[in-house]
Amino acid sequence: MEFNFLAILVAALVPMVLGFLWYGPMLFQKAWMKESGMTEEKMKSGNMAVIFGVSFILALLLAFFIPTVTNHQMGAFSLMGGDPTKALPSYEAFMNDYKDAFRTFKHGALHGALVGIFFVLPIMGTNGLFERKSWKLIFINVGYWTLTLAVMGAIVCGWR
C-alpha cells in the first residue's frame, strides 16, 4: 500500500484554504467572532507565522491519518504487518484484485464527512458543552471540520 505524498501535501493545505473562506467575512466570520468572544484586537495579537506553521504541521498529521478511514486497502495492509516484503502471496493477489476498489473522490468525501459527524461532532460537542459554548459556535466549528475532512478524504482517496 503506497501513500500518494503529493495528495497528502495538498490535503494538508485544505484546512488553511477552507478556514480562510469559512471563518472569513463572506461566510461565518461575524457569527464565529461573536459566539467565540474573538475580537479584532485578539486576532491581531497572535504570532501568525507560528499559528500557521503549527496549524500546517497538525494538518499534515491529519492528512496522513485520513487514508486509514477512506482507503479500505489500508485494512489489508495492516493485517500483513505493514511490510509488503513479508506478505503472503494472497496479499498480492488481493491487492491485484482490489487495488482501486472504492478509490474515488466521492467515496473519500463520504468517509471524510462521516469522520466529521461521528468523531468531530461528539468531541467538539462535549468540549463545547463543558466550556459553556453556544450550539451555534459548536455547529460552525463542526461544520468547518466536517467539510474539511470531506475534501481531504476526497483528495487522499481519489487522487492516484
mmCIF file of N, CA and C in Angstrom, residues 39-126:
data_model
loop_
_atom_site.group_PDB
_atom_site.id
_atom_site.type_symbol
_atom_site.label_atom_id
_atom_site.label_comp_id
_atom_site.label_asym_id
_atom_site.label_seq_id
_atom_site.Cartn_x
_atom_site.Cartn_y
_atom_site.Cartn_z
ATOM 1 N N THR A 39 -12.123 39.063 19.234
ATOM 2 C CA THR A 39 -12.157 40.474 18.859
ATOM 3 C C THR A 39 -11.080 40.726 17.811
ATOM 4 N N GLU A 40 -11.185 41.863 17.154
ATOM 5 C CA GLU A 40 -10.160 42.250 16.175
ATOM 6 C C GLU A 40 -8.795 42.370 16.862
ATOM 7 N N GLU A 41 -8.782 42.946 18.065
ATOM 8 C CA GLU A 41 -7.531 43.086 18.805
ATOM 9 C C GLU A 41 -6.898 41.734 19.101
ATOM 10 N N LYS A 42 -7.727 40.788 19.548
ATOM 11 C CA LYS A 42 -7.229 39.455 19.869
ATOM 12 C C LYS A 42 -6.689 38.761 18.616
ATOM 13 N N MET A 43 -7.375 38.967 17.493
ATOM 14 C CA MET A 43 -6.933 38.351 16.238
ATOM 15 C C MET A 43 -5.572 38.881 15.810
ATOM 16 N N LYS A 44 -5.316 40.127 16.060
ATOM 17 C CA LYS A 44 -4.047 40.747 15.653
ATOM 18 C C LYS A 44 -2.917 40.451 16.635
ATOM 19 N N SER A 45 -3.236 39.925 17.812
ATOM 20 C CA SER A 45 -2.227 39.766 18.855
ATOM 21 C C SER A 45 -1.363 38.511 18.692
ATOM 22 N N GLY A 46 -1.785 37.551 17.916
ATOM 23 C CA GLY A 46 -1.039 36.304 17.805
ATOM 24 C C GLY A 46 0.107 36.376 16.817
ATOM 25 N N ASN A 47 1.062 35.492 16.975
ATOM 26 C CA ASN A 47 2.160 35.359 16.027
ATOM 27 C C ASN A 47 1.668 34.484 14.875
ATOM 28 N N MET A 48 1.280 35.106 13.789
ATOM 29 C CA MET A 48 0.638 34.388 12.683
ATOM 30 C C MET A 48 1.560 33.360 12.029
ATOM 31 N N ALA A 49 2.846 33.626 11.981
ATOM 32 C CA ALA A 49 3.777 32.658 11.401
ATOM 33 C C ALA A 49 3.765 31.364 12.213
ATOM 34 N N VAL A 50 3.785 31.490 13.520
ATOM 35 C CA VAL A 50 3.738 30.308 14.388
ATOM 36 C C VAL A 50 2.387 29.617 14.273
ATOM 37 N N ILE A 51 1.315 30.401 14.302
ATOM 38 C CA ILE A 51 -0.028 29.827 14.224
ATOM 39 C C ILE A 51 -0.207 29.043 12.924
ATOM 40 N N PHE A 52 0.154 29.634 11.796
ATOM 41 C CA PHE A 52 0.003 28.938 10.519
ATOM 42 C C PHE A 52 0.977 27.775 10.380
ATOM 43 N N GLY A 53 2.195 27.948 10.881
ATOM 44 C CA GLY A 53 3.180 26.866 10.809
ATOM 45 C C GLY A 53 2.750 25.645 11.590
ATOM 46 N N VAL A 54 2.347 25.840 12.837
ATOM 47 C CA VAL A 54 1.889 24.720 13.664
ATOM 48 C C VAL A 54 0.593 24.137 13.100
ATOM 49 N N SER A 55 -0.292 24.992 12.615
ATOM 50 C CA SER A 55 -1.537 24.505 12.014
ATOM 51 C C SER A 55 -1.251 23.611 10.815
ATOM 52 N N PHE A 56 -0.262 23.977 10.017
ATOM 53 C CA PHE A 56 0.082 23.155 8.855
ATOM 54 C C PHE A 56 0.672 21.813 9.295
ATOM 55 N N ILE A 57 1.499 21.815 10.308
ATOM 56 C CA ILE A 57 2.048 20.547 10.815
ATOM 57 C C ILE A 57 0.923 19.650 11.326
ATOM 58 N N LEU A 58 -0.018 20.222 12.050
ATOM 59 C CA LEU A 58 -1.163 19.451 12.536
ATOM 60 C C LEU A 58 -2.020 18.953 11.375
ATOM 61 N N ALA A 59 -2.170 19.768 10.339
ATOM 62 C CA ALA A 59 -2.924 19.355 9.155
ATOM 63 C C ALA A 59 -2.217 18.204 8.438
ATOM 64 N N LEU A 60 -0.887 18.223 8.426
ATOM 65 C CA LEU A 60 -0.135 17.099 7.845
ATOM 66 C C LEU A 60 -0.396 15.808 8.617
ATOM 67 N N LEU A 61 -0.405 15.889 9.940
ATOM 68 C CA LEU A 61 -0.725 14.707 10.748
ATOM 69 C C LEU A 61 -2.103 14.169 10.387
ATOM 70 N N LEU A 62 -3.058 15.061 10.279
ATOM 71 C CA LEU A 62 -4.411 14.668 9.910
ATOM 72 C C LEU A 62 -4.448 14.052 8.515
ATOM 73 N N ALA A 63 -3.750 14.664 7.571
ATOM 74 C CA ALA A 63 -3.736 14.158 6.192
ATOM 75 C C ALA A 63 -3.103 12.766 6.107
ATOM 76 N N PHE A 64 -2.099 12.487 6.940
ATOM 77 C CA PHE A 64 -1.502 11.147 6.961
ATOM 78 C C PHE A 64 -2.446 10.112 7.558
ATOM 79 N N PHE A 65 -3.339 10.540 8.434
ATOM 80 C CA PHE A 65 -4.296 9.623 9.055
ATOM 81 C C PHE A 65 -5.492 9.320 8.158
ATOM 82 N N ILE A 66 -5.898 10.271 7.361
ATOM 83 C CA ILE A 66 -7.117 10.153 6.557
ATOM 84 C C ILE A 66 -7.173 8.870 5.712
ATOM 85 N N PRO A 67 -6.086 8.421 5.086
ATOM 86 C CA PRO A 67 -6.198 7.186 4.295
ATOM 87 C C PRO A 67 -6.675 5.972 5.096
ATOM 88 N N THR A 68 -6.430 5.955 6.399
ATOM 89 C CA THR A 68 -6.872 4.803 7.191
ATOM 90 C C THR A 68 -8.385 4.708 7.280
ATOM 91 N N VAL A 69 -9.083 5.814 7.076
ATOM 92 C CA VAL A 69 -10.549 5.777 7.134
ATOM 93 C C VAL A 69 -11.206 5.903 5.764
ATOM 94 N N THR A 70 -10.436 6.281 4.755
ATOM 95 C CA THR A 70 -11.035 6.433 3.424
ATOM 96 C C THR A 70 -10.656 5.301 2.472
ATOM 97 N N ASN A 71 -9.493 4.711 2.665
ATOM 98 C CA ASN A 71 -8.996 3.684 1.741
ATOM 99 C C ASN A 71 -9.107 2.318 2.402
ATOM 100 N N HIS A 72 -10.024 1.503 1.933
ATOM 101 C CA HIS A 72 -10.254 0.196 2.539
ATOM 102 C C HIS A 72 -9.037 -0.717 2.429
ATOM 103 N N GLN A 73 -8.184 -0.487 1.462
ATOM 104 C CA GLN A 73 -6.998 -1.310 1.289
ATOM 105 C C GLN A 73 -6.055 -1.198 2.481
ATOM 106 N N MET A 74 -6.177 -0.133 3.265
ATOM 107 C CA MET A 74 -5.333 0.028 4.449
ATOM 108 C C MET A 74 -5.590 -1.089 5.451
ATOM 109 N N GLY A 75 -6.802 -1.635 5.466
ATOM 110 C CA GLY A 75 -7.111 -2.753 6.359
ATOM 111 C C GLY A 75 -6.293 -3.982 5.999
ATOM 112 N N ALA A 76 -6.211 -4.280 4.716
ATOM 113 C CA ALA A 76 -5.404 -5.422 4.272
ATOM 114 C C ALA A 76 -3.929 -5.157 4.546
ATOM 115 N N PHE A 77 -3.505 -3.938 4.326
ATOM 116 C CA PHE A 77 -2.113 -3.553 4.570
ATOM 117 C C PHE A 77 -1.751 -3.759 6.039
ATOM 118 N N SER A 78 -2.645 -3.370 6.936
ATOM 119 C CA SER A 78 -2.356 -3.512 8.364
ATOM 120 C C SER A 78 -2.380 -4.975 8.793
ATOM 121 N N LEU A 79 -3.196 -5.800 8.141
ATOM 122 C CA LEU A 79 -3.274 -7.216 8.515
ATOM 123 C C LEU A 79 -1.976 -7.966 8.260
ATOM 124 N N MET A 80 -1.226 -7.551 7.252
ATOM 125 C CA MET A 80 0.022 -8.263 6.978
ATOM 126 C C MET A 80 1.218 -7.593 7.643
ATOM 127 N N GLY A 81 0.971 -6.660 8.541
ATOM 128 C CA GLY A 81 2.021 -6.088 9.355
ATOM 129 C C GLY A 81 2.706 -4.867 8.790
ATOM 130 N N GLY A 82 2.296 -4.391 7.640
ATOM 131 C CA GLY A 82 2.855 -3.171 7.080
ATOM 132 C C GLY A 82 4.139 -3.334 6.302
ATOM 133 N N ASP A 83 4.647 -4.551 6.167
ATOM 134 C CA ASP A 83 5.877 -4.787 5.407
ATOM 135 C C ASP A 83 5.547 -5.687 4.214
ATOM 136 N N PRO A 84 5.344 -5.096 3.036
ATOM 137 C CA PRO A 84 4.934 -5.892 1.870
ATOM 138 C C PRO A 84 5.930 -6.994 1.493
ATOM 139 N N THR A 85 7.184 -6.860 1.884
ATOM 140 C CA THR A 85 8.164 -7.910 1.547
ATOM 141 C C THR A 85 7.917 -9.179 2.338
ATOM 142 N N LYS A 86 7.174 -9.093 3.438
ATOM 143 C CA LYS A 86 6.882 -10.267 4.271
ATOM 144 C C LYS A 86 5.469 -10.803 4.053
ATOM 145 N N ALA A 87 4.775 -10.226 3.087
ATOM 146 C CA ALA A 87 3.386 -10.618 2.851
ATOM 147 C C ALA A 87 3.305 -11.962 2.139
ATOM 148 N N LEU A 88 2.240 -12.679 2.425
ATOM 149 C CA LEU A 88 1.967 -13.932 1.726
ATOM 150 C C LEU A 88 1.503 -13.616 0.303
ATOM 151 N N PRO A 89 1.604 -14.590 -0.592
ATOM 152 C CA PRO A 89 1.130 -14.349 -1.969
ATOM 153 C C PRO A 89 -0.343 -13.939 -2.041
ATOM 154 N N SER A 90 -1.122 -14.334 -1.058
ATOM 155 C CA SER A 90 -2.547 -13.975 -1.068
ATOM 156 C C SER A 90 -2.742 -12.457 -0.949
ATOM 157 N N TYR A 91 -1.820 -11.789 -0.246
ATOM 158 C CA TYR A 91 -1.917 -10.335 -0.136
ATOM 159 C C TYR A 91 -1.741 -9.688 -1.506
ATOM 160 N N GLU A 92 -0.740 -10.120 -2.233
ATOM 161 C CA GLU A 92 -0.511 -9.561 -3.567
ATOM 162 C C GLU A 92 -1.696 -9.842 -4.484
ATOM 163 N N ALA A 93 -2.256 -11.053 -4.387
ATOM 164 C CA ALA A 93 -3.432 -11.389 -5.206
ATOM 165 C C ALA A 93 -4.610 -10.499 -4.837
ATOM 166 N N PHE A 94 -4.810 -10.297 -3.528
ATOM 167 C CA PHE A 94 -5.899 -9.435 -3.065
ATOM 168 C C PHE A 94 -5.725 -8.009 -3.593
ATOM 169 N N MET A 95 -4.504 -7.481 -3.457
ATOM 170 C CA MET A 95 -4.256 -6.115 -3.908
ATOM 171 C C MET A 95 -4.381 -5.994 -5.423
ATOM 172 N N ASN A 96 -4.005 -7.031 -6.168
ATOM 173 C CA ASN A 96 -4.189 -7.003 -7.623
ATOM 174 C C ASN A 96 -5.670 -6.969 -7.969
ATOM 175 N N ASP A 97 -6.477 -7.696 -7.204
ATOM 176 C CA ASP A 97 -7.917 -7.742 -7.469
ATOM 177 C C ASP A 97 -8.645 -6.477 -7.008
ATOM 178 N N TYR A 98 -8.219 -5.902 -5.887
ATOM 179 C CA TYR A 98 -8.986 -4.825 -5.254
ATOM 180 C C TYR A 98 -8.204 -3.531 -5.052
ATOM 181 N N LYS A 99 -7.089 -3.377 -5.747
ATOM 182 C CA LYS A 99 -6.210 -2.222 -5.531
ATOM 183 C C LYS A 99 -6.944 -0.874 -5.610
ATOM 184 N N ASP A 100 -7.828 -0.717 -6.553
ATOM 185 C CA ASP A 100 -8.512 0.561 -6.750
ATOM 186 C C ASP A 100 -9.992 0.527 -6.363
ATOM 187 N N ALA A 101 -10.427 -0.533 -5.690
ATOM 188 C CA ALA A 101 -11.834 -0.628 -5.293
ATOM 189 C C ALA A 101 -12.170 0.499 -4.313
ATOM 190 N N PHE A 102 -13.206 1.210 -4.604
ATOM 191 C CA PHE A 102 -13.682 2.326 -3.780
ATOM 192 C C PHE A 102 -12.650 3.432 -3.639
ATOM 193 N N ARG A 103 -11.746 3.574 -4.583
ATOM 194 C CA ARG A 103 -10.741 4.647 -4.550
ATOM 195 C C ARG A 103 -11.224 5.774 -5.454
ATOM 196 N N THR A 104 -12.239 6.493 -4.979
ATOM 197 C CA THR A 104 -12.809 7.598 -5.743
ATOM 198 C C THR A 104 -12.891 8.844 -4.858
ATOM 199 N N PHE A 105 -13.014 9.990 -5.496
ATOM 200 C CA PHE A 105 -13.191 11.238 -4.753
ATOM 201 C C PHE A 105 -14.487 11.181 -3.944
ATOM 202 N N LYS A 106 -15.544 10.655 -4.560
ATOM 203 C CA LYS A 106 -16.850 10.582 -3.896
ATOM 204 C C LYS A 106 -16.788 9.714 -2.638
ATOM 205 N N HIS A 107 -16.140 8.565 -2.752
ATOM 206 C CA HIS A 107 -16.038 7.653 -1.612
ATOM 207 C C HIS A 107 -15.215 8.286 -0.477
ATOM 208 N N GLY A 108 -14.113 8.933 -0.838
ATOM 209 C CA GLY A 108 -13.292 9.603 0.170
ATOM 210 C C GLY A 108 -14.028 10.734 0.854
ATOM 211 N N ALA A 109 -14.808 11.481 0.083
ATOM 212 C CA ALA A 109 -15.582 12.583 0.656
ATOM 213 C C ALA A 109 -16.624 12.052 1.642
ATOM 214 N N LEU A 110 -17.269 10.945 1.284
ATOM 215 C CA LEU A 110 -18.262 10.341 2.180
ATOM 216 C C LEU A 110 -17.619 9.944 3.503
ATOM 217 N N HIS A 111 -16.510 9.234 3.434
ATOM 218 C CA HIS A 111 -15.855 8.783 4.662
ATOM 219 C C HIS A 111 -15.280 9.951 5.461
ATOM 220 N N GLY A 112 -14.772 10.966 4.789
ATOM 221 C CA GLY A 112 -14.302 12.156 5.497
ATOM 222 C C GLY A 112 -15.442 12.849 6.234
ATOM 223 N N ALA A 113 -16.587 12.957 5.573
ATOM 224 C CA ALA A 113 -17.753 13.570 6.215
ATOM 225 C C ALA A 113 -18.234 12.732 7.401
ATOM 226 N N LEU A 114 -18.183 11.412 7.259
ATOM 227 C CA LEU A 114 -18.583 10.538 8.371
ATOM 228 C C LEU A 114 -17.669 10.729 9.577
ATOM 229 N N VAL A 115 -16.381 10.921 9.337
ATOM 230 C CA VAL A 115 -15.452 11.213 10.440
ATOM 231 C C VAL A 115 -15.856 12.519 11.114
ATOM 232 N N GLY A 116 -16.234 13.511 10.317
ATOM 233 C CA GLY A 116 -16.690 14.773 10.884
ATOM 234 C C GLY A 116 -17.902 14.599 11.778
ATOM 235 N N ILE A 117 -18.857 13.807 11.324
ATOM 236 C CA ILE A 117 -20.105 13.621 12.075
ATOM 237 C C ILE A 117 -19.908 12.717 13.295
ATOM 238 N N PHE A 118 -19.188 11.611 13.108
ATOM 239 C CA PHE A 118 -19.103 10.616 14.174
ATOM 240 C C PHE A 118 -17.882 10.732 15.081
ATOM 241 N N PHE A 119 -16.901 11.563 14.724
ATOM 242 C CA PHE A 119 -15.764 11.799 15.595
ATOM 243 C C PHE A 119 -15.714 13.254 16.052
ATOM 244 N N VAL A 120 -15.727 14.164 15.088
ATOM 245 C CA VAL A 120 -15.562 15.584 15.418
ATOM 246 C C VAL A 120 -16.752 16.115 16.212
ATOM 247 N N LEU A 121 -17.964 15.827 15.781
ATOM 248 C CA LEU A 121 -19.145 16.339 16.482
ATOM 249 C C LEU A 121 -19.186 15.884 17.935
ATOM 250 N N PRO A 122 -19.022 14.602 18.241
ATOM 251 C CA PRO A 122 -19.048 14.221 19.661
ATOM 252 C C PRO A 122 -17.925 14.861 20.482
ATOM 253 N N ILE A 123 -16.730 14.967 19.901
ATOM 254 C CA ILE A 123 -15.612 15.545 20.647
ATOM 255 C C ILE A 123 -15.811 17.040 20.856
ATOM 256 N N MET A 124 -16.085 17.770 19.782
ATOM 257 C CA MET A 124 -16.248 19.223 19.913
ATOM 258 C C MET A 124 -17.540 19.577 20.644
ATOM 259 N N GLY A 125 -18.559 18.754 20.468
ATOM 260 C CA GLY A 125 -19.808 18.985 21.192
ATOM 261 C C GLY A 125 -19.616 18.852 22.687
ATOM 262 N N THR A 126 -18.904 17.806 23.095
ATOM 263 C CA THR A 126 -18.629 17.597 24.516
ATOM 264 C C THR A 126 -17.781 18.735 25.074
#
